[in-house]
Short mmCIF file of C-alpha atoms in Angstrom, two decimals:
data_model
loop_
_atom_site.label_atom_id
_atom_site.label_comp_id
_atom_site.label_asym_id
_atom_site.label_seq_id
_atom_site.Cartn_x
_atom_site.Cartn_y
_atom_site.Cartn_z
CA MET A 1089 250.38 91.69 -11.70
CA ASN A 1090 247.92 88.81 -11.67
CA SER A 1091 250.36 86.57 -9.79
CA LEU A 1092 250.43 89.08 -6.95
CA PHE A 1093 246.72 88.56 -6.38
CA LYS A 1094 246.51 84.77 -6.58
CA ASN A 1095 245.51 82.82 -3.46
CA THR A 1096 244.53 85.93 -1.50
CA ILE A 1097 241.77 86.76 0.93
CA ILE A 1098 239.02 89.19 0.09
CA SER A 1099 238.07 90.48 3.53
CA PHE A 1100 234.74 92.14 4.05
CA LEU A 1101 235.14 94.73 6.76
CA SER A 1102 232.08 93.90 8.83
CA GLY A 1103 232.58 93.44 12.55
CA LEU A 1104 235.88 93.77 14.29
CA ALA A 1105 237.72 91.25 12.17
CA GLY A 1106 235.61 90.64 9.06
CA ALA A 1107 235.00 87.43 7.14
CA ALA A 1108 237.53 86.13 4.62
CA LEU A 1109 237.03 84.37 1.29
CA TRP A 1110 239.84 82.60 -0.55
CA THR A 1111 239.81 83.32 -4.25
CA ASN A 1112 241.92 83.66 -7.38
CA LEU A 1113 241.53 87.06 -8.96
CA SER A 1114 241.93 88.21 -12.52
CA PHE A 1115 241.71 91.92 -13.19
CA THR A 1116 241.24 93.89 -16.39
CA GLU A 1117 242.33 97.47 -16.84
CA ALA A 1118 239.46 99.73 -17.89
CA GLU A 1119 239.09 103.26 -19.13
CA ASN A 1120 236.60 105.70 -17.60
CA LYS A 1121 234.19 107.33 -20.03
CA PRO A 1122 231.35 109.79 -19.45
CA LEU A 1123 227.90 108.25 -18.94
CA ILE A 1124 224.37 109.58 -19.08
CA THR A 1125 222.92 111.45 -16.12
CA PRO A 1126 222.15 108.86 -13.41
CA PHE A 1127 218.61 110.11 -12.64
CA SER A 1128 215.99 112.16 -14.41
CA GLU A 1129 214.73 115.07 -12.33
CA SER A 1130 211.38 113.33 -11.85
CA GLN A 1131 213.06 110.19 -10.52
CA LYS A 1132 215.76 111.69 -8.34
CA ILE A 1133 215.14 112.31 -4.66
CA THR A 1134 216.50 115.67 -3.56
CA LEU A 1135 218.93 115.05 -0.75
CA ALA A 1136 220.66 117.67 1.34
CA SER A 1137 223.93 117.56 -0.55
CA GLU A 1138 223.91 117.77 -4.35
CA TYR A 1139 226.49 116.51 -6.80
CA ASN A 1140 229.57 118.62 -7.41
CA SER A 1141 230.85 117.77 -10.84
CA GLY A 1142 234.20 118.27 -12.50
CA PRO A 1143 237.55 116.52 -12.21
CA ASN A 1144 239.52 116.94 -9.00
CA MET A 1145 242.88 115.68 -10.18
CA PRO A 1146 245.66 117.59 -8.38
CA ASP A 1147 248.83 118.60 -10.18
CA ARG A 1148 250.88 117.36 -7.21
CA GLN A 1149 250.42 115.89 -3.74
CA PRO A 1150 248.51 118.40 -1.61
CA ASP A 1151 250.34 120.00 1.28
CA SER A 1152 247.64 118.79 3.67
CA PHE A 1153 244.54 116.62 3.73
CA ALA A 1154 243.25 118.46 6.80
CA GLU A 1155 240.44 120.35 5.09
CA ALA A 1156 239.12 117.25 3.32
CA SER A 1157 239.32 115.33 6.60
CA GLU A 1158 237.43 118.00 8.53
CA LYS A 1159 234.67 118.11 5.93
CA SER A 1160 234.15 114.35 5.65
CA THR A 1161 234.72 112.90 9.13
CA GLN A 1162 231.69 114.68 10.60
CA SER A 1163 229.46 112.79 8.14
CA VAL A 1164 230.72 109.28 8.99
CA VAL A 1165 228.96 107.23 11.68
CA PHE A 1166 229.56 104.04 13.66
CA ILE A 1167 227.00 101.24 13.16
CA LYS A 1168 226.26 98.35 15.55
CA ASN A 1169 224.41 95.26 14.32
CA PHE A 1170 222.69 93.19 17.00
CA SER A 1171 221.63 89.68 15.98
CA GLY A 1172 220.76 86.47 17.79
CA THR A 1173 218.92 86.15 21.07
CA ASP A 1174 217.31 89.28 22.54
CA PRO A 1175 218.54 89.73 26.15
CA ARG A 1176 215.01 90.81 27.13
CA ARG A 1177 213.86 87.20 26.49
CA TYR A 1178 216.41 85.87 29.00
CA SER A 1179 214.46 84.00 31.72
CA MET A 1180 215.21 82.79 35.28
CA PHE A 1181 215.40 79.25 33.83
CA ASP A 1182 218.32 80.38 31.68
CA TYR A 1183 219.97 81.97 34.73
CA PHE A 1184 219.92 78.83 36.88
CA PHE A 1185 221.13 76.58 34.08
CA GLY A 1186 223.88 78.93 32.95
CA SER A 1187 222.56 79.52 29.42
CA GLY A 1188 222.75 83.28 29.08
CA PRO A 1189 221.71 85.35 26.09
CA SER A 1190 223.54 84.56 22.86
CA GLN A 1191 223.12 87.89 21.13
CA GLN A 1192 225.91 88.68 18.68
CA VAL A 1193 227.18 92.17 17.91
CA SER A 1194 229.08 93.22 14.81
CA SER A 1195 229.94 96.69 13.58
CA GLY A 1196 230.90 98.89 10.67
CA SER A 1197 230.65 102.43 9.37
CA GLY A 1198 228.12 104.49 7.45
CA VAL A 1199 227.82 107.83 5.66
CA ILE A 1200 225.14 110.48 6.24
CA ILE A 1201 223.64 111.44 2.87
CA SER A 1202 220.78 113.69 4.00
CA ASP A 1203 220.35 116.11 6.86
CA ASP A 1204 217.14 114.39 7.98
CA GLY A 1205 218.81 111.07 8.78
CA TYR A 1206 219.33 108.86 5.72
CA ILE A 1207 222.57 106.85 5.97
CA VAL A 1208 224.30 104.65 3.39
CA THR A 1209 226.33 101.64 4.45
CA ASN A 1210 227.17 98.14 3.18
CA ASN A 1211 224.59 95.36 3.09
CA HIS A 1212 227.04 93.02 4.80
CA VAL A 1213 227.39 95.44 7.73
CA ILE A 1214 223.71 95.08 8.67
CA ASP A 1215 223.12 91.55 7.34
CA ARG A 1216 220.76 89.50 9.56
CA ALA A 1217 220.42 92.40 12.02
CA GLU A 1218 217.56 92.27 14.52
CA THR A 1219 218.41 95.69 15.93
CA ILE A 1220 220.61 98.42 14.44
CA GLU A 1221 222.16 101.33 16.33
CA VAL A 1222 223.94 104.35 14.86
CA ILE A 1223 226.41 106.35 16.93
CA HIS A 1224 227.20 109.87 15.73
CA GLN A 1225 229.11 112.45 17.74
CA LYS A 1226 228.57 110.49 20.97
CA LYS A 1227 224.79 110.21 20.43
CA THR A 1228 223.15 106.81 19.90
CA TYR A 1229 220.14 106.43 17.61
CA LYS A 1230 217.88 103.46 16.91
CA ALA A 1231 218.03 102.93 13.14
CA ARG A 1232 215.32 101.70 10.77
CA LEU A 1233 216.39 99.58 7.80
CA VAL A 1234 215.00 101.28 4.69
CA GLY A 1235 216.23 98.70 2.21
CA THR A 1236 219.15 96.58 1.04
CA ASP A 1237 220.66 95.48 -2.26
CA LYS A 1238 222.93 92.44 -2.23
CA ASN A 1239 223.79 93.02 -5.88
CA THR A 1240 225.82 96.13 -4.99
CA ASP A 1241 226.36 95.50 -1.25
CA ILE A 1242 224.52 98.73 -0.44
CA ALA A 1243 222.01 99.33 2.37
CA VAL A 1244 220.14 102.44 3.52
CA LEU A 1245 219.26 103.25 7.14
CA LYS A 1246 217.10 106.02 8.61
CA ILE A 1247 217.45 107.64 12.02
CA ASP A 1248 215.14 110.21 13.59
CA ALA A 1249 217.31 113.30 13.61
CA GLU A 1250 217.50 116.72 11.96
CA ASN A 1251 220.20 119.10 10.80
CA LEU A 1252 222.77 116.35 10.41
CA PRO A 1253 226.01 117.09 8.50
CA ALA A 1254 225.22 115.41 5.16
CA ILE A 1255 228.31 114.75 3.11
CA LYS A 1256 228.94 116.58 -0.16
CA ARG A 1257 229.20 114.37 -3.22
CA ALA A 1258 231.24 114.44 -6.38
CA SER A 1259 230.62 112.19 -9.38
CA SER A 1260 232.63 108.98 -9.42
CA ARG A 1261 232.49 109.11 -13.21
CA ASP A 1262 234.82 112.13 -13.07
CA LEU A 1263 237.27 110.32 -10.79
CA ARG A 1264 240.54 109.55 -12.53
CA ILE A 1265 243.22 106.94 -11.98
CA GLY A 1266 246.06 108.56 -10.03
CA GLU A 1267 243.78 110.98 -8.18
CA TRP A 1268 244.27 111.41 -4.44
CA VAL A 1269 241.55 109.99 -2.19
CA LEU A 1270 240.95 109.52 1.53
CA ALA A 1271 239.36 106.48 3.17
CA VAL A 1272 237.26 107.63 6.13
CA GLY A 1273 235.80 105.19 8.65
CA ASN A 1274 234.65 104.96 12.23
CA PRO A 1275 235.94 101.56 13.40
CA PHE A 1276 235.40 100.30 16.96
CA ASN A 1277 233.35 103.45 17.76
CA LEU A 1278 236.55 105.46 17.81
CA THR A 1279 236.92 108.96 16.44
CA SER A 1280 236.82 108.77 12.65
CA THR A 1281 240.06 107.55 11.10
CA VAL A 1282 241.45 108.95 7.85
CA THR A 1283 244.02 107.38 5.53
CA ALA A 1284 245.30 108.69 2.20
CA GLY A 1285 246.20 107.09 -1.12
CA ILE A 1286 245.41 107.24 -4.80
CA VAL A 1287 242.89 105.65 -7.15
CA SER A 1288 244.87 102.77 -8.63
CA ALA A 1289 242.16 101.38 -10.95
CA LYS A 1290 238.47 101.59 -11.82
CA GLU A 1291 235.77 99.16 -12.97
CA ARG A 1292 237.35 96.30 -11.02
CA GLN A 1293 235.51 92.98 -10.78
CA ILE A 1294 236.62 90.75 -7.89
CA ASN A 1295 233.67 88.32 -7.68
CA ILE A 1296 232.70 88.80 -4.05
CA LEU A 1297 229.11 90.07 -4.22
CA GLY A 1298 225.98 88.02 -3.68
CA GLY A 1299 222.54 88.63 -5.13
CA ASP A 1300 220.99 87.40 -8.34
CA PHE A 1301 222.56 90.12 -10.52
CA PRO A 1302 225.82 91.20 -8.83
CA LEU A 1303 227.05 94.56 -10.10
CA GLU A 1304 230.80 94.90 -9.64
CA SER A 1305 232.61 97.96 -10.94
CA PHE A 1306 234.75 98.84 -7.94
CA ILE A 1307 237.09 101.76 -7.44
CA GLN A 1308 240.44 100.28 -6.40
CA THR A 1309 242.60 102.35 -4.07
CA ASP A 1310 245.79 101.96 -2.09
CA ALA A 1311 244.43 104.22 0.67
CA PRO A 1312 244.67 101.93 3.74
CA ILE A 1313 241.27 100.49 4.72
CA ASN A 1314 241.05 98.47 7.92
CA PRO A 1315 238.51 96.21 9.68
CA GLY A 1316 235.46 98.15 10.87
CA ASN A 1317 235.62 100.62 7.96
CA SER A 1318 233.05 98.87 5.76
CA GLY A 1319 230.37 101.34 4.74
CA GLY A 1320 232.67 104.30 5.33
CA ALA A 1321 233.45 107.09 2.89
CA LEU A 1322 235.99 107.30 0.10
CA VAL A 1323 236.41 111.03 -0.58
CA ASN A 1324 238.44 113.22 -2.93
CA ILE A 1325 240.82 115.96 -1.78
CA ASN A 1326 237.86 118.35 -1.53
CA GLY A 1327 236.21 116.09 1.05
CA GLU A 1328 233.46 115.05 -1.39
CA LEU A 1329 232.13 111.51 -1.43
CA VAL A 1330 233.26 109.42 -4.42
CA GLY A 1331 232.71 105.89 -3.09
CA ILE A 1332 231.53 103.62 -0.27
CA ASN A 1333 234.34 101.47 1.16
CA THR A 1334 233.45 97.79 0.82
CA ALA A 1335 236.33 95.29 0.78
CA ILE A 1336 240.06 94.79 1.11
CA LEU A 1337 242.47 92.46 -0.66
CA SER A 1338 244.56 90.74 1.97
CA ARG A 1339 246.40 87.57 2.94
CA THR A 1340 245.93 88.22 6.65
CA GLY A 1341 242.47 89.79 7.10
CA SER A 1342 244.07 93.21 7.63
CA TYR A 1343 244.87 95.79 4.99
CA THR A 1344 247.95 94.95 2.90
CA GLY A 1345 247.74 97.14 -0.15
CA TYR A 1346 244.40 97.25 -1.97
CA GLY A 1347 240.92 98.40 -1.02
CA PHE A 1348 237.71 98.52 -3.04
CA ALA A 1349 234.80 100.94 -2.97
CA VAL A 1350 231.39 101.09 -4.66
CA PRO A 1351 231.36 104.20 -6.92
CA VAL A 1352 229.15 106.90 -5.41
CA ASP A 1353 227.10 107.27 -8.61
CA ILE A 1354 226.06 103.62 -8.32
CA ALA A 1355 225.57 103.83 -4.55
CA MET A 1356 223.31 106.89 -4.87
CA LYS A 1357 221.23 105.40 -7.70
CA VAL A 1358 220.65 102.33 -5.52
CA SER A 1359 219.97 104.44 -2.41
CA ASN A 1360 217.48 106.69 -4.18
CA ASP A 1361 215.63 103.66 -5.50
CA LEU A 1362 215.49 102.03 -2.06
CA ILE A 1363 214.20 105.22 -0.47
CA GLN A 1364 211.64 106.00 -3.16
CA TYR A 1365 210.48 102.54 -4.28
CA GLY A 1366 211.65 100.10 -1.60
CA GLU A 1367 213.83 98.21 -4.08
CA VAL A 1368 216.25 98.88 -6.90
CA GLN A 1369 214.63 99.56 -10.27
CA LYS A 1370 217.05 97.48 -12.31
CA ALA A 1371 217.08 97.98 -16.08
CA ILE A 1372 217.46 94.67 -17.94
CA PRO A 1373 218.92 94.46 -21.47
CA GLY A 1374 217.73 90.88 -21.88
CA ILE A 1375 221.10 89.24 -22.46
CA GLU A 1376 223.87 87.38 -20.70
CA ALA A 1377 227.39 88.44 -21.63
CA VAL A 1378 231.01 87.61 -20.84
CA GLU A 1379 234.36 89.39 -20.91
CA ILE A 1380 236.46 89.07 -24.05
CA THR A 1381 239.65 87.13 -23.35
CA PRO A 1382 242.54 86.73 -25.82
CA GLU A 1383 241.56 83.05 -26.17
CA LEU A 1384 237.92 83.89 -26.97
CA ALA A 1385 238.98 86.62 -29.37
CA GLU A 1386 241.22 84.22 -31.28
CA GLU A 1387 238.60 81.47 -31.32
CA MET A 1388 235.85 83.80 -32.59
CA GLY A 1389 238.03 85.86 -34.90
CA ILE A 1390 237.45 89.08 -32.94
CA LYS A 1391 240.02 91.82 -33.53
CA THR A 1392 239.45 93.70 -30.26
CA LEU A 1393 239.52 92.88 -26.55
CA ASP A 1394 237.16 95.75 -25.78
CA GLY A 1395 233.48 95.05 -25.34
CA VAL A 1396 231.48 92.04 -24.14
CA ILE A 1397 230.28 88.95 -26.00
CA VAL A 1398 226.56 88.08 -25.95
CA THR A 1399 226.20 84.47 -24.81
CA HIS A 1400 222.43 84.28 -24.35
CA VAL A 1401 219.43 86.31 -25.52
CA LEU A 1402 216.38 86.30 -23.25
CA ARG A 1403 213.18 85.21 -24.95
CA ASP A 1404 210.78 88.14 -25.46
CA GLY A 1405 213.40 90.43 -23.93
CA ALA A 1406 214.73 93.86 -24.86
CA ALA A 1407 217.74 92.56 -26.78
CA GLU A 1408 215.66 90.10 -28.81
CA SER A 1409 213.31 92.95 -29.80
CA ALA A 1410 216.33 95.04 -30.82
CA GLY A 1411 217.65 92.22 -33.01
CA LEU A 1412 220.73 91.24 -31.00
CA GLN A 1413 222.01 87.69 -31.35
CA ARG A 1414 224.43 85.30 -29.66
CA SER A 1415 228.09 86.05 -30.41
CA ASP A 1416 227.42 89.75 -31.06
CA VAL A 1417 230.14 91.92 -29.48
CA ILE A 1418 228.71 94.98 -27.70
CA ILE A 1419 231.19 97.86 -27.83
CA GLN A 1420 229.03 100.83 -26.83
CA LEU A 1421 225.88 101.56 -24.79
CA GLY A 1422 224.49 105.05 -25.28
CA ASN A 1423 227.57 107.28 -25.28
CA GLN A 1424 229.55 104.88 -23.04
CA GLU A 1425 232.27 102.86 -24.73
CA ILE A 1426 232.39 99.34 -23.27
CA SER A 1427 235.81 98.01 -22.32
CA GLY A 1428 234.60 94.95 -20.40
CA MET A 1429 231.98 93.60 -18.02
CA GLY A 1430 232.73 96.24 -15.39
CA SER A 1431 231.95 99.16 -17.68
CA PHE A 1432 229.02 97.28 -19.25
CA GLU A 1433 227.31 96.67 -15.91
CA GLU A 1434 228.09 100.15 -14.63
CA ALA A 1435 226.70 101.79 -17.77
CA LEU A 1436 223.44 99.86 -17.41
CA SER A 1437 223.15 100.67 -13.70
CA TYR A 1438 222.31 104.33 -14.38
CA TYR A 1439 219.28 103.60 -16.56
CA TYR A 1440 215.68 102.85 -15.65
CA PRO A 1441 213.24 100.36 -17.21
CA GLY A 1442 211.51 101.93 -20.18
CA GLN A 1443 214.46 104.08 -21.23
CA GLU A 1444 215.82 103.66 -24.75
CA LEU A 1445 219.44 103.85 -25.78
CA PRO A 1446 221.47 103.02 -28.87
CA VAL A 1447 223.62 99.90 -28.63
CA THR A 1448 226.59 99.48 -30.95
CA PHE A 1449 227.83 95.96 -31.65
CA ILE A 1450 229.99 93.96 -34.04
CA ARG A 1451 228.54 91.01 -35.95
CA ASN A 1452 230.63 89.02 -38.42
CA GLY A 1453 233.19 91.81 -38.55
CA SER A 1454 230.66 94.56 -39.32
CA GLU A 1455 229.66 97.32 -36.91
CA LYS A 1456 225.91 97.73 -36.38
CA THR A 1457 223.61 99.89 -34.23
CA ALA A 1458 220.18 99.13 -32.77
CA GLN A 1459 217.76 100.80 -30.34
CA LEU A 1460 217.50 98.97 -27.03
CA LYS A 1461 214.41 99.59 -24.88
CA LEU A 1462 215.29 98.38 -21.40
CA GLN A 1463 212.87 96.30 -19.34
CA ASN A 1464 212.30 95.63 -15.65
CA LEU A 1465 212.68 92.27 -13.91
CA GLU A 1466 209.09 91.38 -14.74
CA GLY A 1467 209.57 91.99 -18.46
CA GLY A 1468 207.70 95.31 -18.46
CA ILE A 1469 208.86 98.91 -18.55
CA GLY A 1470 207.28 100.44 -15.44
CA VAL A 1471 208.31 100.80 -11.81
CA ILE A 1472 207.92 97.54 -9.92
CA LYS A 1473 207.42 96.81 -6.26
CA ARG A 1474 207.89 93.11 -5.77
CA GLU A 1475 205.61 91.44 -3.27
CA TYR A 1476 207.07 89.44 -0.42
CA TYR A 1477 205.65 87.30 2.34
CA SER A 1478 207.80 87.27 5.45
CA SER A 1479 207.12 84.66 8.13
CA ALA A 1480 208.82 84.25 11.50
CA LEU A 1481 207.32 80.75 11.82
CA LEU A 1482 208.73 79.66 8.46
CA GLY A 1483 211.95 81.54 9.17
CA ALA A 1484 212.13 82.98 5.66
CA LYS A 1485 210.89 85.49 3.14
CA LEU A 1486 209.00 84.24 0.08
CA GLU A 1487 208.86 86.03 -3.28
CA ALA A 1488 207.71 85.20 -6.80
CA ILE A 1489 210.54 84.54 -9.26
CA ASN A 1490 211.19 87.18 -11.91
CA THR A 1491 211.40 87.03 -15.70
CA ILE A 1492 215.16 86.39 -15.73
CA GLU A 1493 214.83 83.49 -13.31
CA LYS A 1494 211.92 82.01 -15.27
CA ASP A 1495 214.00 82.07 -18.46
CA LYS A 1496 217.13 80.72 -16.77
CA MET A 1497 215.28 77.85 -15.04
CA GLY A 1498 212.81 77.17 -17.85
CA LEU A 1499 209.89 77.80 -15.46
CA ASP A 1500 206.55 79.51 -15.88
CA TYR A 1501 206.19 80.30 -12.18
CA GLY A 1502 207.74 79.62 -8.79
CA ILE A 1503 208.29 80.98 -5.28
CA LYS A 1504 211.86 81.67 -4.17
CA ILE A 1505 212.93 81.27 -0.56
CA THR A 1506 215.20 84.05 0.74
CA GLY A 1507 216.34 85.40 4.11
CA ILE A 1508 216.51 81.95 5.73
CA THR A 1509 216.78 82.05 9.54
CA ARG A 1510 215.87 79.62 12.31
CA GLY A 1511 212.44 78.23 11.46
CA TYR A 1512 210.24 75.63 9.83
CA LEU A 1513 211.75 75.74 6.32
CA ARG A 1514 215.33 75.39 7.53
CA ASP A 1515 214.23 72.43 9.65
CA LEU A 1516 212.93 70.83 6.44
CA GLY A 1517 216.41 71.23 4.96
CA LEU A 1518 215.51 74.01 2.49
CA ARG A 1519 218.17 76.61 1.79
CA GLU A 1520 218.53 80.17 0.53
CA GLY A 1521 217.57 80.46 -3.15
CA PHE A 1522 215.42 77.32 -3.27
CA ILE A 1523 212.50 77.71 -5.70
CA LEU A 1524 209.18 76.03 -4.90
CA THR A 1525 207.15 75.14 -7.99
CA HIS A 1526 204.50 72.80 -6.53
CA ILE A 1527 203.10 72.02 -3.08
CA ASN A 1528 201.07 68.82 -2.90
CA ARG A 1529 200.89 68.89 -6.72
CA GLU A 1530 199.39 72.40 -6.74
CA PRO A 1531 201.29 75.24 -8.55
CA ALA A 1532 203.15 77.68 -6.28
CA ARG A 1533 202.44 81.15 -7.69
CA ASP A 1534 201.52 83.56 -4.89
CA PRO A 1535 203.99 84.17 -2.01
CA LYS A 1536 201.30 85.00 0.56
CA LEU A 1537 199.09 82.01 -0.30
CA VAL A 1538 202.10 79.67 -0.21
CA GLY A 1539 203.28 81.08 3.11
CA LYS A 1540 199.87 80.83 4.77
CA TYR A 1541 199.39 77.29 3.48
CA LEU A 1542 202.74 76.11 4.87
CA GLU A 1543 202.14 77.82 8.23
CA GLU A 1544 198.80 76.05 8.74
CA PHE A 1545 199.42 72.67 7.07
CA SER A 1546 199.79 69.33 8.88
CA GLY A 1547 200.01 65.85 7.37
CA LYS A 1548 201.86 64.54 4.33
CA LEU A 1549 203.59 67.38 2.50
CA LEU A 1550 205.04 66.97 -1.00
CA LEU A 1551 207.36 69.75 -2.14
CA GLU A 1552 208.66 70.10 -5.70
CA GLY A 1553 211.02 72.68 -7.07
CA VAL A 1554 214.56 73.61 -8.00
CA ALA A 1555 217.41 73.62 -5.50
CA SER A 1556 219.80 76.59 -5.34
CA SER A 1557 222.31 74.38 -7.20
CA GLY A 1558 219.87 74.21 -10.13
CA GLN A 1559 218.99 70.55 -9.57
CA PRO A 1560 215.33 69.39 -9.68
CA PHE A 1561 213.92 68.59 -6.23
CA MET A 1562 211.06 66.43 -4.94
CA GLN A 1563 210.62 65.43 -1.31
CA THR A 1564 207.80 64.18 0.93
CA TYR A 1565 207.60 65.25 4.59
CA THR A 1566 205.36 64.41 7.52
CA VAL A 1567 204.30 67.62 9.21
CA ARG A 1568 202.65 67.66 12.63
#
């Protein structure tokens, strides 16, 4: 099967055509196991539609998908992303010299998850948006961006509306390979389109997501997904949401056989965190791990291909406190058996910092168990709200680096540059992910102080840090 996927295009479905990435793919079959409850009652936001649990596997192909279509299409919206020049800034000078507004418009789909106007879509659908519009049942709403997560390609929008038809949700953990599903989207602002297929695999990793900690455990389906459907709904035969459509596997940019969706349990954990805290409360085990390949298993004398191999243990992290070491093979987290990186990352995604769970691993041929107390990105166990400094003049957002980044880079502090747009920092040649450590020999620790300093400074400017490639950086500029 692997040869079928080589030299293919992974096409994100943003806009009318989507952007394509050439890649070689290697997939691993994985088995779905029950996980812990995604949220505690104190942490979960009550949305209009609650989970409906239980398997939905039909004994045969249903006679009609009409009922599922009727239930789900009313909850899918069309999203327009406006970026670039605002037409309202278009002057008479522009008119006479023929340089009209350069605003760009792209589009995608979204799913209504609460009756008071919360909508889930893909991060890439609204990426770099200056204005976002949502069209639902011929009405247009101005949308507010609640939050985004590049690690899962999920974003949450809010519109001012009431009594909206929030979609019902099932649990993606109950979804089984071979089960019938429908892909529902609203491309090109047309009436919602519905296509049918089956779940062909779960826990797929296709290496397309950005972010510092990409979480890939996609549902793979052969239900046709086409450009403009990103952010739309993947539903079961009861019309209940089981995933958010995200990508297609294609040689042409159009659907040719395989689509991928973020499991709804992951999407809703991320969405609840964005709504309640403004960012995802990621639980960190304090390790780096890799998939077990036949070559690695033979080299290390491992008798199983299930599990993940620990390649690095974070200093002062959760795993170090639990006694885990390099080369340990993790085979179970809580009550979730780990078949590979997909199931490992998905299992972790349902936990919060501060929660404890048993971890089962193999060391030198012997099975062992330890208690793992998960941490947040700052190395603590509480809820975190990371501080940012956003500057239109600098054309970027500045944030302090987290514990994982400090360990990875061997740094004690630093300010990371994200969200680069047209502005001062891009003119200096700095790029997304650059980490500033010193400005004119002074430590860079506080995003706001660094931002204000750069906005007001003139003269000789010495910047030191680490480029996004990981290479040390030092450069002197003359700023007027």
